């Protein structure tokens, strides 16, 4: 996301701010590692990197929007992120029950969670009408536009 939202900075040759953004991400990463690692161990260290990238993406989007606004569909991105986060929480709740990820039940639940993503996007109204038409056109089936001219 960071790379996508900062494209405007490259287009407008305002890349000098990228160093400050990277510095803010590195500072957050180190702070989380120093503060959280003694209490929560390696799990907190693992979460430090996505937290730093999230900060960098937010700062990059803010700075890029100032010089080269791009009308991202933020509402839809938040919608997608909320569904993915909910599925992640369900996965963690299942794991907390002691179900191993490589057990038959674990594999079945993970497969169901992956399959749930497009289903939840569909039922929650994520897709626009034109997107649904394009998706249906990609599905295998009878030819939709057959040539009606005689050969």
Coordinates of N, CA, C and O in Angstrom, one line a residue:
X1 N 0.8 -1.2 0.0 CA 0.0 0.0 0.0 C 0.9 1.2 0.0 O 0.6 2.2 -0.7
X2 N 1.9 1.2 0.8 CA 2.9 2.3 0.8 C 3.4 2.7 -0.6 O 3.4 3.8 -0.9
X3 N 3.8 1.7 -1.3 CA 4.3 1.9 -2.6 C 3.3 2.5 -3.6 O 3.6 3.4 -4.3
X4 N 2.0 2.0 -3.5 CA 1.0 2.5 -4.3 C 0.6 4.0 -4.0 O 0.6 4.8 -4.9
X5 N 0.4 4.3 -2.7 CA 0.0 5.6 -2.4 C 1.1 6.7 -2.5 O 0.8 7.9 -2.6
X6 N 2.3 6.3 -2.6 CA 3.4 7.3 -2.7 C 3.8 7.5 -4.2 O 4.7 8.3 -4.4
X7 N 3.1 6.9 -5.1 CA 3.4 7.1 -6.5 C 3.4 8.6 -6.9 O 4.3 9.0 -7.7
X8 N 2.5 9.3 -6.4 CA 2.4 10.8 -6.7 C 3.7 11.5 -6.3 O 4.1 12.5 -7.0
X9 N 4.3 11.1 -5.3 CA 5.6 11.8 -4.9 C 6.7 11.5 -5.9 O 7.5 12.4 -6.2
X10 N 6.7 10.3 -6.5 CA 7.7 10.1 -7.6 C 7.3 10.8 -8.8 O 8.2 11.4 -9.5
X11 N 6.1 10.9 -9.2 CA 5.6 11.6 -10.4 C 6.0 13.1 -10.3 O 6.5 13.7 -11.2
X12 N 5.8 13.7 -9.1 CA 6.1 15.1 -8.9 C 7.5 15.4 -8.4 O 7.8 16.5 -8.1
X13 N 8.3 14.3 -8.4 CA 9.7 14.4 -8.0 C 9.9 15.1 -6.6 O 10.7 15.9 -6.4
X14 N 9.0 14.7 -5.7 CA 9.1 15.1 -4.3 C 9.5 14.0 -3.3 O 9.0 13.8 -2.3
X15 N 10.5 13.3 -3.8 CA 10.9 12.1 -3.0 C 11.7 12.4 -1.8 O 11.9 11.4 -1.0
X16 N 12.1 13.6 -1.6 CA 12.8 13.9 -0.3 C 12.0 13.6 0.9 O 12.6 13.3 1.9
X17 N 10.7 13.7 0.9 CA 9.9 13.4 2.0 C 9.9 11.9 2.4 O 9.6 11.5 3.5
X18 N 10.2 11.0 1.4 CA 10.2 9.6 1.7 C 11.2 9.2 2.7 O 11.0 8.3 3.5
X19 N 12.3 9.9 2.8 CA 13.3 9.6 3.9 C 12.7 9.9 5.3 O 12.9 9.1 6.2
X20 N 12.0 10.9 5.4 CA 11.3 11.3 6.7 C 10.3 10.2 7.0 O 10.1 9.8 8.2
X21 N 9.5 9.8 6.0 CA 8.5 8.8 6.2 C 9.1 7.5 6.6 O 8.6 6.9 7.6
X22 N 10.2 7.1 6.0 CA 10.8 5.8 6.3 C 11.4 5.9 7.7 O 11.4 5.0 8.5
X23 N 12.0 7.1 8.1 CA 12.5 7.3 9.4 C 11.4 7.2 10.5 O 11.6 6.6 11.6
X24 N 10.2 7.7 10.2 CA 9.1 7.6 11.2 C 8.7 6.1 11.3 O 8.5 5.7 12.4
X25 N 8.7 5.4 10.2 CA 8.4 4.0 10.3 C 9.4 3.2 11.1 O 9.1 2.3 11.9
X26 N 10.7 3.5 10.9 CA 11.8 2.8 11.6 C 11.7 3.1 13.1 O 11.9 2.3 13.9
X27 N 11.4 4.4 13.4 CA 11.3 4.8 14.8 C 10.2 4.1 15.5 O 10.3 3.5 16.6
X28 N 9.0 4.0 14.8 CA 7.9 3.2 15.4 C 8.2 1.8 15.6 O 8.0 1.2 16.7
X29 N 8.9 1.2 14.6 CA 9.3 -0.2 14.7 C 10.2 -0.5 15.9 O 9.9 -1.4 16.7
X30 N 11.2 0.3 16.0 CA 12.1 0.2 17.1 C 11.5 0.4 18.5 O 11.7 -0.3 19.4
X31 N 10.6 1.4 18.5 CA 9.9 1.7 19.8 C 9.0 0.5 20.2 O 9.0 0.1 21.4
X32 N 8.3 -0.1 19.3 CA 7.5 -1.2 19.6 C 8.4 -2.4 20.1 O 8.1 -3.0 21.1
X33 N 9.5 -2.6 19.4 CA 10.4 -3.7 19.7 C 10.9 -3.5 21.1 O 11.0 -4.4 22.0
X34 N 11.4 -2.3 21.4 CA 12.0 -2.0 22.7 C 11.0 -2.1 23.9 O 11.3 -2.6 24.9
X35 N 9.8 -1.5 23.6 CA 8.8 -1.4 24.7 C 8.1 -2.7 24.9 O 7.8 -3.2 26.0
X36 N 7.6 -3.3 23.8 CA 6.7 -4.5 23.9 C 7.4 -5.8 24.0 O 6.9 -6.8 24.5
X37 N 8.6 -6.0 23.4 CA 9.3 -7.3 23.4 C 9.5 -7.8 24.8 O 9.3 -9.0 25.0
X38 N 9.9 -7.1 25.8 CA 10.1 -7.7 27.1 C 8.9 -8.3 27.7 O 8.9 -9.2 28.4
X39 N 7.7 -7.7 27.4 CA 6.5 -8.1 27.9 C 5.8 -9.2 27.1 O 5.3 -10.2 27.7
X40 N 5.7 -9.0 25.8 CA 5.0 -9.9 24.9 C 5.9 -10.8 24.0 O 5.3 -11.6 23.2
X41 N 7.1 -10.6 24.1 CA 8.1 -11.5 23.3 C 8.1 -11.2 21.8 O 7.8 -10.1 21.3
X42 N 8.4 -12.3 21.1 CA 8.6 -12.2 19.7 C 7.3 -11.9 18.9 O 7.4 -11.3 17.8
X43 N 6.2 -12.2 19.4 CA 4.9 -11.8 18.7 C 4.8 -10.3 18.6 O 4.4 -9.8 17.5
X44 N 5.2 -9.6 19.6 CA 5.1 -8.1 19.5 C 6.1 -7.6 18.5 O 5.9 -6.6 17.8
X45 N 7.3 -8.2 18.4 CA 8.3 -7.8 17.5 C 7.8 -8.1 16.0 O 8.0 -7.3 15.1
X46 N 7.1 -9.2 15.9 CA 6.5 -9.5 14.5 C 5.5 -8.5 14.1 O 5.4 -8.1 12.9
X47 N 4.7 -8.0 15.0 CA 3.7 -7.0 14.7 C 4.3 -5.6 14.5 O 3.6 -4.7 14.0
X48 N 5.5 -5.4 14.9 CA 6.1 -4.1 14.8 C 6.3 -3.7 13.3 O 6.0 -2.5 13.0
X49 N 6.6 -4.6 12.5 CA 6.8 -4.3 11.1 C 5.5 -3.9 10.4 O 5.5 -2.8 9.7
X50 N 4.4 -4.6 10.5 CA 3.2 -4.1 9.8 C 2.7 -2.8 10.4 O 2.1 -2.0 9.7
X51 N 2.9 -2.6 11.7 CA 2.5 -1.3 12.3 C 3.3 -0.2 11.7 O 2.8 0.9 11.4
X52 N 4.6 -0.4 11.5 CA 5.5 0.6 10.9 C 5.1 0.9 9.4 O 5.0 2.0 9.0
X53 N 4.8 -0.2 8.7 CA 4.3 0.0 7.3 C 3.0 0.7 7.2 O 2.7 1.5 6.3
X54 N 2.1 0.5 8.2 CA 0.8 1.1 8.2 C 1.0 2.7 8.4 O 0.4 3.5 7.7
X55 N 1.9 3.0 9.3 CA 2.3 4.4 9.6 C 2.8 5.0 8.3 O 2.5 6.1 7.9
X56 N 3.8 4.3 7.7 CA 4.4 4.8 6.4 C 3.4 5.0 5.3 O 3.4 6.0 4.6
X57 N 2.4 4.1 5.2 CA 1.4 4.2 4.2 C 0.5 5.4 4.5 O 0.2 6.2 3.6
X58 N 0.1 5.6 5.7 CA -0.7 6.8 6.1 C 0.0 8.1 5.8 O -0.5 9.0 5.2
X59 N 1.3 8.2 6.3 CA 2.1 9.4 6.0 C 2.3 9.6 4.5 O 2.3 10.7 4.0
X60 N 2.6 8.5 3.8 CA 2.9 8.6 2.4 C 1.6 9.1 1.6 O 1.7 9.9 0.7
X61 N 0.5 8.5 2.0 CA -0.8 8.9 1.3 C -1.1 10.4 1.6 O -1.5 11.2 0.7
X62 N -0.8 10.8 2.8 CA -1.0 12.2 3.2 C -0.1 13.2 2.4 O -0.6 14.1 1.8
X63 N 1.1 12.8 2.4 CA 2.1 13.7 1.6 C 1.8 13.7 0.1 O 1.9 14.7 -0.5
X64 N 1.6 12.5 -0.4 CA 1.4 12.4 -1.9 C 0.1 13.1 -2.3 O 0.0 13.8 -3.3
X65 N -0.9 13.1 -1.4 CA -2.2 13.7 -1.7 C -2.0 15.2 -1.8 O -2.8 15.9 -2.5
X66 N -1.1 15.8 -1.1 CA -0.8 17.2 -1.1 C -0.3 17.7 -2.4 O -0.5 18.8 -2.8
X67 N 0.5 16.8 -3.1 CA 1.2 17.2 -4.3 C 0.6 16.6 -5.6 O 0.7 17.1 -6.7
X68 N -0.1 15.4 -5.5 CA -0.6 14.7 -6.6 C -1.8 13.9 -6.1 O -1.7 12.7 -5.9
X69 N -2.9 14.6 -5.9 CA -4.1 13.8 -5.4 C -4.6 12.7 -6.3 O -4.7 12.9 -7.5
X70 N -4.8 11.6 -5.8 CA -5.3 10.4 -6.5 C -6.6 10.0 -5.7 O -6.6 9.8 -4.5
X71 N -7.7 9.9 -6.5 CA -9.0 9.6 -5.8 C -9.2 8.1 -5.5 O -10.0 7.4 -6.1
X72 N -8.4 7.7 -4.5 CA -8.6 6.3 -4.1 C -10.0 6.1 -3.5 O -10.5 7.0 -2.9
X73 N -10.5 4.9 -3.6 CA -11.8 4.5 -3.0 C -11.6 4.1 -1.6 O -11.6 2.9 -1.3
X74 N -11.3 5.0 -0.7 CA -11.0 4.7 0.7 C -12.1 4.0 1.4 O -11.8 3.1 2.2
X75 N -13.3 4.3 1.1 CA -14.4 3.6 1.8 C -14.4 2.1 1.4 O -14.6 1.3 2.3
X76 N -14.1 1.8 0.2 CA -14.1 0.4 -0.3 C -12.9 -0.3 0.3 O -12.9 -1.5 0.7
X77 N -11.7 0.4 0.4 CA -10.6 -0.2 1.0 C -10.8 -0.5 2.5 O -10.4 -1.5 3.0
X78 N -11.5 0.4 3.2 CA -11.8 0.1 4.6 C -12.8 -1.0 4.7 O -12.6 -1.9 5.6
X79 N -13.7 -1.1 3.8 CA -14.7 -2.2 3.8 C -14.0 -3.5 3.6 O -14.2 -4.5 4.4
X80 N -13.0 -3.6 2.7 CA -12.3 -4.8 2.4 C -11.4 -5.1 3.7 O -11.4 -6.3 4.1
X81 N -10.8 -4.1 4.2 CA -9.9 -4.3 5.4 C -10.7 -4.8 6.6 O -10.2 -5.7 7.3
X82 N -11.9 -4.3 6.8 CA -12.8 -4.8 7.9 C -13.2 -6.2 7.7 O -13.1 -7.0 8.7
X83 N -13.5 -6.7 6.5 CA -13.8 -8.1 6.3 C -12.6 -9.0 6.5 O -12.7 -10.0 7.2
X84 N -11.5 -8.6 6.0 CA -10.3 -9.4 6.2 C -9.9 -9.4 7.7 O -9.5 -10.5 8.2
X85 N -10.0 -8.3 8.4 CA -9.7 -8.3 9.8 C -10.7 -9.2 10.6 O -10.3 -10.0 11.5
X86 N -12.0 -9.2 10.2 CA -12.9 -10.1 10.9 C -12.6 -11.6 10.7 O -12.6 -12.4 11.6
X87 N -12.2 -11.9 9.4 CA -11.8 -13.3 9.2 C -10.5 -13.7 9.9 O -10.4 -14.8 10.4
X88 N -9.6 -12.7 10.1 CA -8.4 -13.0 10.8 C -8.8 -13.2 12.3 O -8.2 -14.2 12.9
X89 N -9.7 -12.5 12.9 CA -10.1 -12.7 14.3 C -10.7 -14.0 14.4 O -10.4 -14.8 15.4
X90 N -11.5 -14.4 13.5 CA -12.1 -15.8 13.6 C -11.1 -16.8 13.5 O -11.1 -17.8 14.3
X91 N -10.1 -16.7 12.6 CA -9.0 -17.6 12.5 C -8.2 -17.7 13.9 O -7.9 -18.8 14.3
X92 N -8.0 -16.6 14.5 CA -7.2 -16.6 15.8 C -8.1 -17.2 16.9 O -7.5 -17.9 17.8
X93 N -9.4 -17.0 16.9 CA -10.3 -17.6 17.9 C -10.3 -19.1 17.7 O -10.2 -19.9 18.7
X94 N -10.2 -19.6 16.5 CA -10.2 -21.0 16.2 C -8.8 -21.6 16.7 O -8.8 -22.6 17.3
X95 N -7.8 -20.9 16.4 CA -6.4 -21.3 16.8 C -6.4 -21.4 18.4 O -5.7 -22.2 18.9
X96 N -7.0 -20.4 19.0 CA -7.0 -20.4 20.5 C -7.7 -21.6 21.1 O -7.5 -21.9 22.3
X97 N -8.5 -22.3 20.3 CA -9.2 -23.5 20.8 C -8.3 -24.7 20.8 O -8.7 -25.8 21.1
X98 N -7.0 -24.5 20.3 CA -6.1 -25.6 20.2 C -6.1 -26.4 18.9 O -5.5 -27.5 18.9
X99 N -6.8 -25.9 17.9 CA -6.9 -26.6 16.7 C -5.7 -26.3 15.9 O -5.4 -25.1 15.5
X100 N -4.9 -27.3 15.5 CA -3.7 -27.1 14.8 C -3.9 -26.7 13.4 O -4.9 -27.2 12.7
X101 N -3.1 -25.8 12.8 CA -3.4 -25.3 11.5 C -3.2 -26.4 10.4 O -3.8 -26.3 9.3
X102 N -2.4 -27.5 10.7 CA -2.2 -28.5 9.7 C -3.1 -29.8 10.0 O -2.9 -30.8 9.2
X103 N -3.9 -29.7 11.0 CA -4.8 -30.8 11.2 C -5.9 -30.8 10.2 O -6.1 -29.8 9.5
X104 N -6.7 -31.9 10.1 CA -7.8 -31.9 9.1 C -8.8 -30.8 9.4 O -9.3 -30.1 8.5
X105 N -9.1 -30.6 10.7 CA -10.1 -29.6 11.0 C -9.5 -28.2 10.8 O -10.2 -27.3 10.3
X106 N -8.2 -28.0 11.1 CA -7.6 -26.7 10.9 C -7.5 -26.4 9.4 O -7.8 -25.2 9.0
X107 N -7.2 -27.3 8.5 CA -7.1 -27.1 7.1 C -8.5 -26.8 6.6 O -8.7 -25.9 5.7
X108 N -9.5 -27.5 7.1 CA -10.9 -27.3 6.6 C -11.4 -25.9 7.0 O -12.0 -25.2 6.2
X109 N -11.1 -25.5 8.2 CA -11.5 -24.2 8.7 C -10.8 -23.0 7.9 O -11.4 -22.1 7.5
X110 N -9.5 -23.2 7.7 CA -8.8 -22.2 6.9 C -9.3 -22.1 5.5 O -9.5 -21.1 4.9
X111 N -9.6 -23.3 4.9 CA -10.2 -23.3 3.5 C -11.6 -22.6 3.5 O -11.8 -21.8 2.6
X112 N -12.4 -22.8 4.5 CA -13.7 -22.1 4.7 C -13.5 -20.6 4.8 O -14.3 -19.9 4.2
X113 N -12.5 -20.2 5.6 CA -12.3 -18.8 5.8 C -11.8 -18.1 4.5 O -12.3 -17.0 4.2
X114 N -11.0 -18.8 3.8 CA -10.5 -18.2 2.5 C -11.7 -18.1 1.5 O -11.9 -17.1 0.8
X115 N -12.6 -19.1 1.5 CA -13.7 -19.1 0.6 C -14.7 -18.1 1.1 O -15.5 -17.6 0.3
X116 N -14.7 -17.8 2.4 CA -15.7 -16.8 2.9 C -15.4 -15.4 2.4 O -16.3 -14.6 2.3
X117 N -14.2 -15.1 2.1 CA -13.8 -13.7 1.7 C -14.6 -13.2 0.5 O -15.3 -12.2 0.6
X118 N -14.6 -13.9 -0.7 CA -15.4 -13.4 -1.8 C -16.9 -13.5 -1.5 O -17.6 -12.6 -1.9
X119 N -17.3 -14.5 -0.7 CA -18.8 -14.5 -0.4 C -19.2 -13.4 0.5 O -20.2 -12.7 0.2
X120 N -18.4 -13.0 1.5 CA -18.7 -11.9 2.3 C -18.6 -10.5 1.5 O -19.4 -9.6 1.7
X121 N -17.7 -10.4 0.6 CA -17.6 -9.2 -0.2 C -18.9 -9.1 -1.1 O -19.4 -8.0 -1.2
X122 N -19.3 -10.2 -1.6 CA -20.5 -10.2 -2.4 C -21.8 -9.8 -1.6 O -22.5 -8.9 -2.0
X123 N -22.0 -10.5 -0.5 CA -23.2 -10.2 0.3 C -23.2 -8.9 1.0 O -24.3 -8.3 1.3
X124 N -22.0 -8.3 1.2 CA -21.9 -7.0 1.8 C -22.0 -5.9 0.9 O -21.9 -4.7 1.3
X125 N -22.2 -6.2 -0.4 CA -22.4 -5.1 -1.4 C -21.1 -4.4 -1.8 O -21.1 -3.3 -2.3
X126 N -19.9 -5.1 -1.7 CA -18.6 -4.5 -2.0 C -18.5 -4.2 -3.5 O -18.0 -3.2 -3.9
X127 N -19.0 -5.2 -4.3 CA -18.7 -5.0 -5.8 C -19.7 -4.1 -6.4 O -20.9 -4.2 -6.1
X128 N -19.3 -3.2 -7.3 CA -20.1 -2.4 -8.1 C -20.7 -3.2 -9.2 O -20.2 -4.3 -9.6
X129 N -21.8 -2.7 -9.8 CA -22.6 -3.4 -10.8 C -21.6 -3.8 -12.0 O -21.7 -4.9 -12.5
X130 N -20.9 -2.9 -12.5 CA -20.0 -3.1 -13.6 C -18.9 -4.2 -13.3 O -18.5 -5.0 -14.1
X131 N -18.5 -4.2 -12.0 CA -17.5 -5.2 -11.6 C -18.1 -6.6 -11.6 O -17.5 -7.6 -12.0
X132 N -19.3 -6.7 -11.2 CA -20.0 -8.0 -11.2 C -20.2 -8.5 -12.6 O -20.1 -9.7 -12.9
X133 N -20.6 -7.6 -13.5 CA -20.7 -8.0 -14.9 C -19.4 -8.5 -15.5 O -19.4 -9.5 -16.2
X134 N -18.3 -7.8 -15.2 CA -17.0 -8.2 -15.6 C -16.6 -9.6 -15.0 O -16.1 -10.4 -15.7
X135 N -16.9 -9.8 -13.8 CA -16.6 -11.1 -13.1 C -17.4 -12.2 -13.8 O -16.9 -13.3 -14.0
X136 N -18.7 -12.0 -14.0 CA -19.5 -13.0 -14.7 C -19.0 -13.3 -16.1 O -19.1 -14.5 -16.5
X137 N -18.5 -12.3 -16.8 CA -18.0 -12.5 -18.1 C -16.7 -13.4 -18.1 O -16.4 -14.1 -19.1
X138 N -16.0 -13.4 -17.0 CA -14.8 -14.3 -16.9 C -15.1 -15.7 -16.5 O -14.3 -16.6 -16.7
X139 N -16.3 -16.0 -16.0 CA -16.7 -17.3 -15.7 C -16.8 -18.2 -16.9 O -17.3 -17.8 -17.9
X140 N -16.4 -19.5 -16.8 CA -16.6 -20.4 -17.9 C -18.1 -20.7 -18.1 O -18.9 -20.6 -17.2
X141 N -18.4 -20.9 -19.4 CA -19.8 -21.2 -19.7 C -20.0 -21.0 -21.2 O -19.1 -20.8 -22.0
X142 N -21.3 -21.0 -21.6 CA -21.6 -20.8 -23.0 C -21.1 -19.5 -23.5 O -21.1 -18.5 -22.7
X143 N -20.8 -19.4 -24.8 CA -20.4 -18.1 -25.4 C -21.5 -17.1 -25.2 O -22.6 -17.4 -25.5
X144 N -21.2 -15.9 -24.8 CA -22.2 -14.9 -24.6 C -22.4 -14.1 -25.9 O -23.5 -13.7 -26.2
X145 N -21.4 -14.0 -26.7 CA -21.5 -13.2 -27.9 C -21.1 -14.0 -29.1 O -20.0 -13.9 -29.6
X146 N -22.0 -14.8 -29.6 CA -21.7 -15.7 -30.7 C -21.9 -14.9 -32.0 O -22.8 -14.1 -32.1
X147 N -21.1 -15.3 -33.0 CA -21.3 -14.7 -34.3 C -22.5 -15.2 -34.9 O -22.7 -16.4 -35.1
X148 N -23.4 -14.3 -35.4 CA -24.7 -14.7 -35.9 C -24.7 -14.6 -37.5 O -25.6 -15.0 -38.1
X149 N -23.5 -14.2 -38.0 CA -23.5 -14.2 -39.5 C -23.2 -15.5 -40.1 O -22.5 -16.3 -39.5
X150 N -23.8 -15.8 -41.2 CA -23.6 -17.1 -41.9 C -22.2 -17.2 -42.4 O -21.6 -16.2 -42.8
X151 N -21.6 -18.4 -42.4 CA -20.2 -18.6 -42.8 C -20.2 -18.9 -44.3 O -20.7 -19.6 -44.9

